[in-house]
Amino acid sequence: MAAGSELGAAAGSLLLCAGLLGAGCALGLRLGRGRGAADRGALAWLCYDALVHFALEGPFVYLSFIGNIADSDGLIASLWKEYGKADARWLNFDPNIVSLEILTVVLDGSLALVLIYAIVKEKYYRHFIQITLCVCELYGGWMTFAPDWLMGSPNLNTNNWLYFWLYLVFFNSVWVLIPGLLLWQSWVELKKMYHKETSLKKKFQ
């Protein structure tokens, strides 16, 4: 019975994440109609990213301030309780985690919205915002896990394949891989703009 209950909780949490992913991708692809594949993909990711920051991490911060996740009820609390089986720091008030989540919700969530607007409207500051957001995401990931790693990972459940490989490795790797790809995209685009400007200057000299 206990195993069935755990599988049910895991399935519910994964379905909620999948629902947010579907909504984010649908919105991003709609906003990116008529644009190149790279920008459509970026918009899909950014819409999902913003939804996660505001719809999942925002309530986590709120619940952490009025109590803790372990003693909270509701759909969002149940999702974080499930993730807390992989990383116990999310169940109770951990100052490092809550501090990072405040930064993530307020700064990263806002930057994601600004970047969506910049891509859709083709604003000149698009890659500045993109680089800033990606660095913030990577910094957040590092500071989430590095302190625990340095102490020997006492809060991380590395013995259960679901909690370790899916919750800790896969879900968190996504927030490393995609920001890394977007940083590379910005590098390539800025390099193209530099060479284009340099060529124009040489042409009119």
Protein backbone atom coordinates (compact mmCIF):
# COMPACT_ATOMS: atom_id res chain seq x y z
CA MET A 1 0.00 0.00 0.00
CA ALA A 2 2.83 2.39 0.92
CA ALA A 3 4.62 1.70 -2.36
CA GLY A 4 1.41 2.38 -4.29
CA SER A 5 0.90 5.63 -2.41
CA GLU A 6 4.46 6.74 -3.21
CA LEU A 7 4.01 5.91 -6.89
CA GLY A 8 0.74 7.83 -6.93
CA ALA A 9 2.40 10.90 -5.40
CA ALA A 10 5.24 10.68 -7.90
CA ALA A 11 2.82 10.31 -10.82
CA GLY A 12 0.77 13.30 -9.66
CA SER A 13 3.84 15.50 -9.36
CA LEU A 14 5.15 14.43 -12.76
CA LEU A 15 1.74 15.08 -14.35
CA LEU A 16 1.69 18.60 -12.92
CA CYS A 17 5.18 19.27 -14.30
CA ALA A 18 4.14 17.82 -17.66
CA GLY A 19 1.06 20.06 -17.69
CA LEU A 20 3.21 23.14 -17.09
CA LEU A 21 5.62 21.98 -19.80
CA GLY A 22 2.77 21.53 -22.27
CA ALA A 23 1.30 24.94 -21.44
CA GLY A 24 4.69 26.63 -21.68
CA CYS A 25 5.53 25.01 -25.01
CA ALA A 26 2.11 25.81 -26.48
CA LEU A 27 2.34 29.46 -25.44
CA GLY A 28 5.96 29.79 -26.57
CA LEU A 29 5.31 28.25 -29.98
CA ARG A 30 2.29 30.51 -30.44
CA LEU A 31 4.35 33.59 -29.61
CA GLY A 32 7.10 32.38 -31.93
CA ARG A 33 4.97 31.88 -35.04
CA GLY A 34 6.87 33.01 -38.12
CA ARG A 35 10.23 32.94 -36.36
CA GLY A 36 13.15 30.55 -36.76
CA ALA A 37 13.32 27.19 -35.00
CA ALA A 38 15.92 28.41 -32.47
CA ASP A 39 13.77 31.34 -31.35
CA ARG A 40 10.62 29.20 -31.19
CA GLY A 41 12.47 26.72 -29.02
CA ALA A 42 13.82 29.50 -26.82
CA LEU A 43 10.35 30.98 -26.38
CA ALA A 44 8.87 27.59 -25.50
CA TRP A 45 11.56 27.09 -22.87
CA LEU A 46 11.21 30.61 -21.49
CA CYS A 47 7.45 30.33 -21.10
CA TYR A 48 7.89 27.04 -19.25
CA ASP A 49 10.71 28.54 -17.19
CA ALA A 50 8.56 31.52 -16.16
CA LEU A 51 5.64 29.21 -15.27
CA VAL A 52 7.89 27.10 -13.04
CA HIS A 53 9.32 30.15 -11.28
CA PHE A 54 5.96 31.79 -10.64
CA ALA A 55 3.56 28.84 -10.34
CA LEU A 56 5.78 26.36 -8.45
CA GLU A 57 8.66 28.19 -6.82
CA GLY A 58 6.63 31.27 -5.89
CA PRO A 59 4.21 29.24 -3.73
CA PHE A 60 7.22 27.38 -2.25
CA VAL A 61 8.62 30.68 -0.99
CA TYR A 62 5.23 31.70 0.40
CA LEU A 63 4.70 28.37 2.18
CA SER A 64 8.22 28.53 3.59
CA PHE A 65 7.53 31.91 5.18
CA ILE A 66 4.22 30.96 6.77
CA GLY A 67 5.51 27.60 8.00
CA ASN A 68 7.22 24.86 5.99
CA ILE A 69 6.46 22.45 3.21
CA ALA A 70 6.35 19.40 5.48
CA ASP A 71 3.39 20.80 7.42
CA SER A 72 1.56 22.32 4.43
CA ASP A 73 -1.33 20.90 2.42
CA GLY A 74 -2.47 21.38 -1.15
CA LEU A 75 -1.40 20.50 -4.67
CA ILE A 76 1.79 22.59 -4.76
CA ALA A 77 2.81 21.47 -1.27
CA SER A 78 2.37 17.83 -2.30
CA LEU A 79 4.68 18.37 -5.28
CA TRP A 80 7.41 19.85 -3.07
CA LYS A 81 6.90 17.08 -0.51
CA GLU A 82 7.53 14.62 -3.30
CA TYR A 83 10.70 16.46 -4.37
CA GLY A 84 11.68 16.64 -0.69
CA LYS A 85 12.09 12.87 -0.75
CA ALA A 86 15.11 13.50 -2.99
CA ASP A 87 16.39 16.64 -1.22
CA ALA A 88 15.28 17.02 2.40
CA ARG A 89 16.16 20.73 2.52
CA TRP A 90 12.96 21.54 0.64
CA LEU A 91 10.74 20.11 3.36
CA ASN A 92 11.77 22.45 6.15
CA PHE A 93 12.92 26.06 6.21
CA ASP A 94 16.48 26.01 4.85
CA PRO A 95 17.82 29.62 4.70
CA ASN A 96 20.10 28.92 1.74
CA ILE A 97 17.36 27.30 -0.34
CA VAL A 98 14.71 29.89 0.50
CA SER A 99 17.13 32.76 -0.20
CA LEU A 100 17.96 31.30 -3.60
CA GLU A 101 14.29 30.71 -4.38
CA ILE A 102 13.41 34.33 -3.57
CA LEU A 103 16.10 35.41 -6.04
CA THR A 104 14.92 32.85 -8.57
CA VAL A 105 11.26 33.87 -8.43
CA VAL A 106 11.79 37.62 -8.39
CA LEU A 107 14.83 38.01 -10.65
CA ASP A 108 14.84 34.95 -12.92
CA GLY A 109 11.07 34.96 -13.37
CA SER A 110 11.05 38.65 -14.27
CA LEU A 111 14.03 38.29 -16.60
CA ALA A 112 12.29 35.40 -18.38
CA LEU A 113 9.27 37.63 -19.07
CA VAL A 114 11.47 40.50 -20.27
CA LEU A 115 13.39 38.11 -22.53
CA ILE A 116 10.17 36.74 -24.03
CA TYR A 117 9.14 40.30 -24.87
CA ALA A 118 12.60 41.11 -26.25
CA ILE A 119 12.57 38.09 -28.58
CA VAL A 120 9.01 38.66 -29.82
CA LYS A 121 9.58 42.39 -30.39
CA GLU A 122 13.17 41.94 -31.62
CA LYS A 123 14.61 44.36 -29.08
CA TYR A 124 18.26 45.38 -29.15
CA TYR A 125 18.80 44.25 -25.54
CA ARG A 126 17.67 40.67 -26.18
CA HIS A 127 21.09 39.01 -25.80
CA PHE A 128 22.08 41.10 -22.79
CA ILE A 129 18.97 39.85 -20.97
CA GLN A 130 19.50 36.32 -22.29
CA ILE A 131 23.07 36.15 -21.00
CA THR A 132 22.06 37.66 -17.64
CA LEU A 133 19.20 35.19 -17.18
CA CYS A 134 21.32 32.18 -18.12
CA VAL A 135 24.11 33.16 -15.74
CA CYS A 136 21.54 33.62 -12.95
CA GLU A 137 20.05 30.18 -13.65
CA LEU A 138 23.48 28.51 -13.62
CA TYR A 139 24.50 30.36 -10.47
CA GLY A 140 21.28 29.28 -8.76
CA GLY A 141 21.88 25.66 -9.69
CA TRP A 142 25.45 25.74 -8.41
CA MET A 143 24.55 27.40 -5.11
CA THR A 144 21.66 24.99 -4.58
CA PHE A 145 23.88 21.92 -4.62
CA ALA A 146 27.49 23.00 -3.98
CA PRO A 147 27.04 23.69 -0.23
CA ASP A 148 25.48 20.26 0.30
CA TRP A 149 28.14 18.53 -1.82
CA LEU A 150 30.88 20.13 0.28
CA MET A 151 29.28 18.62 3.40
CA GLY A 152 29.04 15.16 1.84
CA SER A 153 25.46 15.45 0.52
CA PRO A 154 23.71 14.67 3.83
CA ASN A 155 20.34 15.94 2.54
CA LEU A 156 20.36 14.23 -0.86
CA ASN A 157 18.80 10.82 -1.41
CA THR A 158 21.22 9.08 -3.76
CA ASN A 159 20.09 5.51 -2.99
CA ASN A 160 16.74 5.56 -4.78
CA TRP A 161 16.99 5.58 -8.58
CA LEU A 162 13.81 7.64 -9.07
CA TYR A 163 14.77 10.34 -6.60
CA PHE A 164 18.40 10.48 -7.68
CA TRP A 165 18.31 10.08 -11.47
CA LEU A 166 14.95 11.70 -12.25
CA TYR A 167 14.40 14.29 -9.54
CA LEU A 168 17.98 15.36 -8.79
CA VAL A 169 19.96 14.62 -11.95
CA PHE A 170 17.48 14.97 -14.82
CA PHE A 171 15.30 17.85 -13.64
CA ASN A 172 18.21 19.94 -12.43
CA SER A 173 20.37 19.13 -15.47
CA VAL A 174 17.72 20.69 -17.71
CA TRP A 175 18.38 24.05 -15.99
CA VAL A 176 22.07 23.63 -16.81
CA LEU A 177 21.83 22.31 -20.36
CA ILE A 178 19.30 24.78 -21.80
CA PRO A 179 20.82 27.93 -20.25
CA GLY A 180 24.16 26.67 -21.57
CA LEU A 181 22.71 26.33 -25.08
CA LEU A 182 21.16 29.79 -24.87
CA LEU A 183 24.50 31.24 -23.78
CA TRP A 184 26.09 29.61 -26.81
CA GLN A 185 23.36 31.05 -29.04
CA SER A 186 24.03 34.53 -27.67
CA TRP A 187 27.76 34.09 -28.23
CA VAL A 188 27.21 33.08 -31.85
CA GLU A 189 24.75 35.92 -32.54
CA LEU A 190 26.95 38.57 -30.91
CA LYS A 191 29.90 37.28 -32.91
CA LYS A 192 27.88 37.58 -36.13
CA MET A 193 26.85 41.14 -35.24
CA TYR A 194 30.45 42.09 -34.50
CA HIS A 195 31.73 40.70 -37.81
CA LYS A 196 28.88 42.37 -39.70
CA GLU A 197 29.65 45.74 -38.13
CA THR A 198 33.37 45.30 -38.74
CA SER A 199 32.76 44.43 -42.40
CA LEU A 200 30.57 47.53 -42.87
CA LYS A 201 33.23 49.76 -41.35
CA LYS A 202 35.90 48.34 -43.64
CA LYS A 203 33.61 48.73 -46.64
CA PHE A 204 33.13 52.47 -46.07
CA GLN A 205 36.72 53.26 -45.14
